[in-house]
Amino acid sequence: MSEKKITIDVVSDVVCPWCFLGRKRLENALAMLPDVEAEIRWRPFQLDPTLPPQGKDRQAYMREKFGNSSKIDDIHKQLTELGEENGIVFDFEAITRAPNTLDAHRLIHWAAQAAPDTQNKLVGTLFSLYFEQGQDIGDHEVLVDAAASVGMDAAVVARLLESDADKATIREEIDTANRIGVRGVPCFIIDQKYAVMGAQNADVLADAIRQTAEGFEPGISEDR
């Protein structure tokens, strides 16, 4: 079969553990499809745009959001087990801040203008920094270091982060995602035609990508 080229727009937030799982599963899905060349484009979403720029204490924030600690422990246990199955080492105890992700999304947006695959590498780096190392990805120094690690110009990034550059652009993209019916993340939009909602297993994603690449309409699933 000749190589098929498709685009995959991933609507995601970098503080969403399901999105981290979704990225890993997408990687595994594409590994099953050597005849498909996919351009992955990361699109912004904010699970909580009301967080202050400096973020909040994560433990307090999680209690506000989920209530008692036993429910939080159950969520973390489930995600830890799923992470192990997908090569992710979640370290929820190391996470001290619940950051506002607007600046992280601005950085991801700028990475799309860099060398091919820079954006995808950056997203993976940010997920790992937050969920596996407990770093505050709302902190500008952390973001600048992440940018430098994938080959971006640290000085330029630092200067841009101190400005309001592209804040309106990111908010407009999030509004667009809401308007087209993105109710949760991750959401995989394949070739701007079909949407797969949730952190689906790799085989489900692979089937949807394969069918789209071959010109068929895949079934749309919304289960995680």
PDB file of C-alpha atoms in Angstrom:
ATOM      1  CA  MET A   1       0.000   0.000   0.000  1.00  0.00           C
ATOM      2  CA  SER A   2       1.315   3.464  -0.847  1.00  0.00           C
ATOM      3  CA  GLU A   3       1.999   5.811   2.036  1.00  0.00           C
ATOM      4  CA  LYS A   4      -1.020   7.793   3.209  1.00  0.00           C
ATOM      5  CA  LYS A   5      -0.589  11.286   4.644  1.00  0.00           C
ATOM      6  CA  ILE A   6      -3.027  12.562   7.239  1.00  0.00           C
ATOM      7  CA  THR A   7      -3.246  15.233   9.917  1.00  0.00           C
ATOM      8  CA  ILE A   8      -4.206  14.537  13.513  1.00  0.00           C
ATOM      9  CA  ASP A   9      -5.233  17.530  15.600  1.00  0.00           C
ATOM     10  CA  VAL A  10      -5.087  16.661  19.294  1.00  0.00           C
ATOM     11  CA  VAL A  11      -7.131  18.940  21.541  1.00  0.00           C
ATOM     12  CA  SER A  12      -5.473  18.617  24.914  1.00  0.00           C
ATOM     13  CA  ASP A  13      -4.466  20.223  28.198  1.00  0.00           C
ATOM     14  CA  VAL A  14      -1.014  19.511  29.607  1.00  0.00           C
ATOM     15  CA  VAL A  15      -2.351  19.052  33.147  1.00  0.00           C
ATOM     16  CA  CYS A  16      -4.774  16.352  31.997  1.00  0.00           C
ATOM     17  CA  PRO A  17      -3.428  12.884  32.873  1.00  0.00           C
ATOM     18  CA  TRP A  18      -5.785  11.303  30.336  1.00  0.00           C
ATOM     19  CA  CYS A  19      -4.164  13.470  27.662  1.00  0.00           C
ATOM     20  CA  PHE A  20      -0.729  12.137  28.656  1.00  0.00           C
ATOM     21  CA  LEU A  21      -2.103   8.615  28.292  1.00  0.00           C
ATOM     22  CA  GLY A  22      -3.692   9.622  25.002  1.00  0.00           C
ATOM     23  CA  ARG A  23      -0.372  10.846  23.624  1.00  0.00           C
ATOM     24  CA  LYS A  24       1.328   7.558  24.494  1.00  0.00           C
ATOM     25  CA  ARG A  25      -1.507   5.556  22.971  1.00  0.00           C
ATOM     26  CA  LEU A  26      -1.412   7.674  19.825  1.00  0.00           C
ATOM     27  CA  GLU A  27       2.319   6.942  19.514  1.00  0.00           C
ATOM     28  CA  ASN A  28       1.580   3.231  19.849  1.00  0.00           C
ATOM     29  CA  ALA A  29      -1.251   3.450  17.328  1.00  0.00           C
ATOM     30  CA  LEU A  30       0.959   5.124  14.732  1.00  0.00           C
ATOM     31  CA  ALA A  31       3.640   2.486  15.298  1.00  0.00           C
ATOM     32  CA  MET A  32       1.046  -0.054  14.098  1.00  0.00           C
ATOM     33  CA  LEU A  33       0.587   1.909  10.867  1.00  0.00           C
ATOM     34  CA  PRO A  34       3.927   2.095   9.034  1.00  0.00           C
ATOM     35  CA  ASP A  35       2.139   3.047   5.796  1.00  0.00           C
ATOM     36  CA  VAL A  36       0.538   6.143   7.337  1.00  0.00           C
ATOM     37  CA  GLU A  37       2.460   9.400   7.663  1.00  0.00           C
ATOM     38  CA  ALA A  38       0.751  11.537  10.294  1.00  0.00           C
ATOM     39  CA  GLU A  39       1.306  15.202  11.032  1.00  0.00           C
ATOM     40  CA  ILE A  40       0.362  15.709  14.675  1.00  0.00           C
ATOM     41  CA  ARG A  41      -0.823  19.182  15.632  1.00  0.00           C
ATOM     42  CA  TRP A  42      -1.512  19.992  19.273  1.00  0.00           C
ATOM     43  CA  ARG A  43      -4.470  22.267  19.969  1.00  0.00           C
ATOM     44  CA  PRO A  44      -5.155  24.049  23.272  1.00  0.00           C
ATOM     45  CA  PHE A  45      -7.813  23.362  25.867  1.00  0.00           C
ATOM     46  CA  GLN A  46      -7.962  24.503  29.484  1.00  0.00           C
ATOM     47  CA  LEU A  47      -9.665  22.299  32.023  1.00  0.00           C
ATOM     48  CA  ASP A  48      -9.739  25.260  34.408  1.00  0.00           C
ATOM     49  CA  PRO A  49      -9.029  28.670  32.874  1.00  0.00           C
ATOM     50  CA  THR A  50     -10.081  30.319  36.161  1.00  0.00           C
ATOM     51  CA  LEU A  51      -6.881  29.306  37.951  1.00  0.00           C
ATOM     52  CA  PRO A  52      -4.749  32.344  38.850  1.00  0.00           C
ATOM     53  CA  PRO A  53      -1.544  32.888  36.841  1.00  0.00           C
ATOM     54  CA  GLN A  54       0.541  31.618  39.747  1.00  0.00           C
ATOM     55  CA  GLY A  55      -1.619  28.505  40.112  1.00  0.00           C
ATOM     56  CA  LYS A  56      -2.832  26.990  43.371  1.00  0.00           C
ATOM     57  CA  ASP A  57      -1.634  24.465  45.903  1.00  0.00           C
ATOM     58  CA  ARG A  58      -2.520  21.179  44.228  1.00  0.00           C
ATOM     59  CA  GLN A  59      -3.661  19.279  47.301  1.00  0.00           C
ATOM     60  CA  ALA A  60      -6.071  22.054  48.245  1.00  0.00           C
ATOM     61  CA  TYR A  61      -7.220  22.359  44.636  1.00  0.00           C
ATOM     62  CA  MET A  62      -7.893  18.626  44.323  1.00  0.00           C
ATOM     63  CA  ARG A  63      -9.921  18.661  47.531  1.00  0.00           C
ATOM     64  CA  GLU A  64     -11.981  21.563  46.170  1.00  0.00           C
ATOM     65  CA  LYS A  65     -12.586  19.677  42.950  1.00  0.00           C
ATOM     66  CA  PHE A  66     -13.104  16.090  44.102  1.00  0.00           C
ATOM     67  CA  GLY A  67     -13.886  16.312  47.797  1.00  0.00           C
ATOM     68  CA  ASN A  68     -12.608  13.581  50.106  1.00  0.00           C
ATOM     69  CA  SER A  69      -9.108  12.185  49.811  1.00  0.00           C
ATOM     70  CA  SER A  70     -10.268   8.598  49.246  1.00  0.00           C
ATOM     71  CA  LYS A  71     -11.793   9.580  45.905  1.00  0.00           C
ATOM     72  CA  ILE A  72      -8.567  11.329  44.919  1.00  0.00           C
ATOM     73  CA  ASP A  73      -6.557   8.261  45.945  1.00  0.00           C
ATOM     74  CA  ASP A  74      -8.801   6.029  43.808  1.00  0.00           C
ATOM     75  CA  ILE A  75      -8.305   8.284  40.776  1.00  0.00           C
ATOM     76  CA  HIS A  76      -4.548   8.330  41.267  1.00  0.00           C
ATOM     77  CA  LYS A  77      -4.431   4.544  41.700  1.00  0.00           C
ATOM     78  CA  GLN A  78      -6.340   3.971  38.465  1.00  0.00           C
ATOM     79  CA  LEU A  79      -4.145   6.393  36.536  1.00  0.00           C
ATOM     80  CA  THR A  80      -0.943   4.941  38.001  1.00  0.00           C
ATOM     81  CA  GLU A  81      -1.935   1.459  36.833  1.00  0.00           C
ATOM     82  CA  LEU A  82      -2.863   2.702  33.363  1.00  0.00           C
ATOM     83  CA  GLY A  83       0.366   4.675  33.237  1.00  0.00           C
ATOM     84  CA  GLU A  84       2.436   1.577  33.971  1.00  0.00           C
ATOM     85  CA  GLU A  85       0.739  -0.184  31.057  1.00  0.00           C
ATOM     86  CA  ASN A  86       1.732   2.680  28.759  1.00  0.00           C
ATOM     87  CA  GLY A  87       5.263   3.462  29.934  1.00  0.00           C
ATOM     88  CA  ILE A  88       4.306   6.427  32.131  1.00  0.00           C
ATOM     89  CA  VAL A  89       5.495   6.720  35.732  1.00  0.00           C
ATOM     90  CA  PHE A  90       2.944   9.015  37.347  1.00  0.00           C
ATOM     91  CA  ASP A  91       4.241  10.609  40.562  1.00  0.00           C
ATOM     92  CA  PHE A  92       1.228  12.450  41.909  1.00  0.00           C
ATOM     93  CA  GLU A  93       2.826  12.986  45.323  1.00  0.00           C
ATOM     94  CA  ALA A  94       5.569  15.056  43.686  1.00  0.00           C
ATOM     95  CA  ILE A  95       3.092  17.530  42.177  1.00  0.00           C
ATOM     96  CA  THR A  96       2.710  20.560  44.440  1.00  0.00           C
ATOM     97  CA  ARG A  97       1.063  23.109  42.105  1.00  0.00           C
ATOM     98  CA  ALA A  98      -2.086  23.154  39.996  1.00  0.00           C
ATOM     99  CA  PRO A  99      -0.885  25.576  37.301  1.00  0.00           C
ATOM    100  CA  ASN A 100      -2.779  27.791  34.919  1.00  0.00           C
ATOM    101  CA  THR A 101      -1.760  26.353  31.538  1.00  0.00           C
ATOM    102  CA  LEU A 102      -2.262  29.417  29.325  1.00  0.00           C
ATOM    103  CA  ASP A 103       1.482  30.108  29.079  1.00  0.00           C
ATOM    104  CA  ALA A 104       2.251  26.436  28.429  1.00  0.00           C
ATOM    105  CA  HIS A 105      -0.224  26.518  25.546  1.00  0.00           C
ATOM    106  CA  ARG A 106       1.395  29.667  24.175  1.00  0.00           C
ATOM    107  CA  LEU A 107       4.730  27.850  24.196  1.00  0.00           C
ATOM    108  CA  ILE A 108       3.204  24.843  22.427  1.00  0.00           C
ATOM    109  CA  HIS A 109       1.744  27.219  19.832  1.00  0.00           C
ATOM    110  CA  TRP A 110       5.171  28.766  19.172  1.00  0.00           C
ATOM    111  CA  ALA A 111       6.773  25.321  18.926  1.00  0.00           C
ATOM    112  CA  ALA A 112       4.582  24.598  15.907  1.00  0.00           C
ATOM    113  CA  GLN A 113       6.571  27.253  14.042  1.00  0.00           C
ATOM    114  CA  ALA A 114       9.900  25.543  14.804  1.00  0.00           C
ATOM    115  CA  ALA A 115      11.468  22.472  13.183  1.00  0.00           C
ATOM    116  CA  PRO A 116       9.200  19.507  12.353  1.00  0.00           C
ATOM    117  CA  ASP A 117       8.153  17.445  15.390  1.00  0.00           C
ATOM    118  CA  THR A 118       9.381  20.133  17.822  1.00  0.00           C
ATOM    119  CA  GLN A 119       5.833  20.730  19.020  1.00  0.00           C
ATOM    120  CA  ASN A 120       5.127  17.047  19.620  1.00  0.00           C
ATOM    121  CA  LYS A 121       8.422  16.619  21.501  1.00  0.00           C
ATOM    122  CA  LEU A 122       7.672  19.679  23.619  1.00  0.00           C
ATOM    123  CA  VAL A 123       4.242  18.387  24.581  1.00  0.00           C
ATOM    124  CA  GLY A 124       5.802  15.101  25.668  1.00  0.00           C
ATOM    125  CA  THR A 125       8.394  16.998  27.689  1.00  0.00           C
ATOM    126  CA  LEU A 126       5.756  19.112  29.445  1.00  0.00           C
ATOM    127  CA  PHE A 127       3.658  16.058  30.314  1.00  0.00           C
ATOM    128  CA  SER A 128       6.701  14.326  31.769  1.00  0.00           C
ATOM    129  CA  LEU A 129       7.855  17.389  33.701  1.00  0.00           C
ATOM    130  CA  TYR A 130       4.475  17.742  35.360  1.00  0.00           C
ATOM    131  CA  PHE A 131       3.284  14.194  35.914  1.00  0.00           C
ATOM    132  CA  GLU A 132       6.562  12.300  36.347  1.00  0.00           C
ATOM    133  CA  GLN A 133       8.762  14.976  37.931  1.00  0.00           C
ATOM    134  CA  GLY A 134       6.264  17.230  39.695  1.00  0.00           C
ATOM    135  CA  GLN A 135       7.558  20.456  38.156  1.00  0.00           C
ATOM    136  CA  ASP A 136       5.403  23.569  37.922  1.00  0.00           C
ATOM    137  CA  ILE A 137       4.694  24.022  34.205  1.00  0.00           C
ATOM    138  CA  GLY A 138       3.138  27.395  34.918  1.00  0.00           C
ATOM    139  CA  ASP A 139       6.568  28.690  35.963  1.00  0.00           C
ATOM    140  CA  HIS A 140       8.356  30.598  33.205  1.00  0.00           C
ATOM    141  CA  GLU A 141      11.792  29.204  34.060  1.00  0.00           C
ATOM    142  CA  VAL A 142      10.468  25.664  33.722  1.00  0.00           C
ATOM    143  CA  LEU A 143       8.862  26.530  30.390  1.00  0.00           C
ATOM    144  CA  VAL A 144      12.027  28.185  29.058  1.00  0.00           C
ATOM    145  CA  ASP A 145      14.115  25.152  30.032  1.00  0.00           C
ATOM    146  CA  ALA A 146      11.584  22.849  28.353  1.00  0.00           C
ATOM    147  CA  ALA A 147      11.732  24.940  25.194  1.00  0.00           C
ATOM    148  CA  ALA A 148      15.531  24.858  25.142  1.00  0.00           C
ATOM    149  CA  SER A 149      15.528  21.073  25.589  1.00  0.00           C
ATOM    150  CA  VAL A 150      13.704  20.651  22.265  1.00  0.00           C
ATOM    151  CA  GLY A 151      15.869  23.140  20.387  1.00  0.00           C
ATOM    152  CA  MET A 152      13.877  26.353  20.720  1.00  0.00           C
ATOM    153  CA  ASP A 153      15.597  29.694  21.358  1.00  0.00           C
ATOM    154  CA  ALA A 154      15.471  30.141  25.138  1.00  0.00           C
ATOM    155  CA  ALA A 155      16.036  33.907  25.040  1.00  0.00           C
ATOM    156  CA  VAL A 156      13.239  34.454  22.531  1.00  0.00           C
ATOM    157  CA  VAL A 157      10.865  32.233  24.499  1.00  0.00           C
ATOM    158  CA  ALA A 158      11.656  34.033  27.770  1.00  0.00           C
ATOM    159  CA  ARG A 159      10.961  37.387  26.164  1.00  0.00           C
ATOM    160  CA  LEU A 160       7.685  36.214  24.619  1.00  0.00           C
ATOM    161  CA  LEU A 161       6.459  34.709  27.878  1.00  0.00           C
ATOM    162  CA  GLU A 162       6.863  38.065  29.601  1.00  0.00           C
ATOM    163  CA  SER A 163       4.574  39.621  26.988  1.00  0.00           C
ATOM    164  CA  ASP A 164       0.919  39.040  26.116  1.00  0.00           C
ATOM    165  CA  ALA A 165       1.847  37.510  22.758  1.00  0.00           C
ATOM    166  CA  ASP A 166      -0.764  35.049  21.465  1.00  0.00           C
ATOM    167  CA  LYS A 167      -2.856  34.958  24.638  1.00  0.00           C
ATOM    168  CA  ALA A 168      -5.878  36.036  22.596  1.00  0.00           C
ATOM    169  CA  THR A 169      -5.032  33.460  19.919  1.00  0.00           C
ATOM    170  CA  ILE A 170      -5.010  30.621  22.447  1.00  0.00           C
ATOM    171  CA  ARG A 171      -8.299  31.728  23.982  1.00  0.00           C
ATOM    172  CA  GLU A 172      -9.867  31.924  20.513  1.00  0.00           C
ATOM    173  CA  GLU A 173      -8.694  28.392  19.694  1.00  0.00           C
ATOM    174  CA  ILE A 174     -10.191  27.113  22.945  1.00  0.00           C
ATOM    175  CA  ASP A 175     -13.463  28.880  22.129  1.00  0.00           C
ATOM    176  CA  THR A 176     -13.427  27.219  18.707  1.00  0.00           C
ATOM    177  CA  ALA A 177     -12.952  23.789  20.287  1.00  0.00           C
ATOM    178  CA  ASN A 178     -15.949  24.427  22.513  1.00  0.00           C
ATOM    179  CA  ARG A 179     -18.039  25.595  19.559  1.00  0.00           C
ATOM    180  CA  ILE A 180     -17.339  22.492  17.489  1.00  0.00           C
ATOM    181  CA  GLY A 181     -18.427  20.262  20.350  1.00  0.00           C
ATOM    182  CA  VAL A 182     -15.254  19.257  22.167  1.00  0.00           C
ATOM    183  CA  ARG A 183     -16.657  18.391  25.585  1.00  0.00           C
ATOM    184  CA  GLY A 184     -13.563  16.862  27.099  1.00  0.00           C
ATOM    185  CA  VAL A 185      -9.971  15.994  26.336  1.00  0.00           C
ATOM    186  CA  PRO A 186      -8.115  14.424  24.731  1.00  0.00           C
ATOM    187  CA  CYS A 187      -9.975  14.722  21.459  1.00  0.00           C
ATOM    188  CA  PHE A 188      -8.321  13.425  18.287  1.00  0.00           C
ATOM    189  CA  ILE A 189      -9.552  15.082  15.082  1.00  0.00           C
ATOM    190  CA  ILE A 190      -8.387  12.997  12.133  1.00  0.00           C
ATOM    191  CA  ASP A 191      -7.911  14.782   8.809  1.00  0.00           C
ATOM    192  CA  GLN A 192     -10.337  17.487   9.984  1.00  0.00           C
ATOM    193  CA  LYS A 193     -13.160  15.010   9.368  1.00  0.00           C
ATOM    194  CA  TYR A 194     -13.657  12.606  12.250  1.00  0.00           C
ATOM    195  CA  ALA A 195     -13.273  12.930  16.006  1.00  0.00           C
ATOM    196  CA  VAL A 196     -12.253  10.292  18.508  1.00  0.00           C
ATOM    197  CA  MET A 197     -13.012  11.380  22.057  1.00  0.00           C
ATOM    198  CA  GLY A 198     -11.074  10.270  25.102  1.00  0.00           C
ATOM    199  CA  ALA A 199      -7.810   8.408  25.733  1.00  0.00           C
ATOM    200  CA  GLN A 200      -8.775   5.434  23.588  1.00  0.00           C
ATOM    201  CA  ASN A 201      -6.666   2.300  23.459  1.00  0.00           C
ATOM    202  CA  ALA A 202      -4.034   2.215  20.728  1.00  0.00           C
ATOM    203  CA  ASP A 203      -5.917  -0.344  18.628  1.00  0.00           C
ATOM    204  CA  VAL A 204      -9.051   1.829  18.604  1.00  0.00           C
ATOM    205  CA  LEU A 205      -7.035   4.853  17.517  1.00  0.00           C
ATOM    206  CA  ALA A 206      -5.174   2.804  14.916  1.00  0.00           C
ATOM    207  CA  ASP A 207      -8.442   1.543  13.415  1.00  0.00           C
ATOM    208  CA  ALA A 208      -9.858   5.072  13.208  1.00  0.00           C
ATOM    209  CA  ILE A 209      -6.675   6.422  11.625  1.00  0.00           C
ATOM    210  CA  ARG A 210      -6.436   3.524   9.166  1.00  0.00           C
ATOM    211  CA  GLN A 211     -10.053   3.843   8.064  1.00  0.00           C
ATOM    212  CA  THR A 212      -9.718   7.588   7.615  1.00  0.00           C
ATOM    213  CA  ALA A 213      -6.496   7.192   5.630  1.00  0.00           C
ATOM    214  CA  GLU A 214      -8.252   4.697   3.363  1.00  0.00           C
ATOM    215  CA  GLY A 215     -11.239   6.949   2.835  1.00  0.00           C
ATOM    216  CA  PHE A 216     -13.740   5.207   5.094  1.00  0.00           C
ATOM    217  CA  GLU A 217     -15.673   6.808   7.945  1.00  0.00           C
ATOM    218  CA  PRO A 218     -14.609   5.310  11.266  1.00  0.00           C
ATOM    219  CA  GLY A 219     -16.955   4.838  14.161  1.00  0.00           C
ATOM    220  CA  ILE A 220     -16.719   7.596  16.740  1.00  0.00           C
ATOM    221  CA  SER A 221     -16.175   6.389  20.276  1.00  0.00           C
ATOM    222  CA  GLU A 222     -16.340   8.460  23.422  1.00  0.00           C
ATOM    223  CA  ASP A 223     -15.180   5.996  26.065  1.00  0.00           C
ATOM    224  CA  ARG A 224     -11.884   6.197  27.891  1.00  0.00           C
TER     225      ARG A 224
END
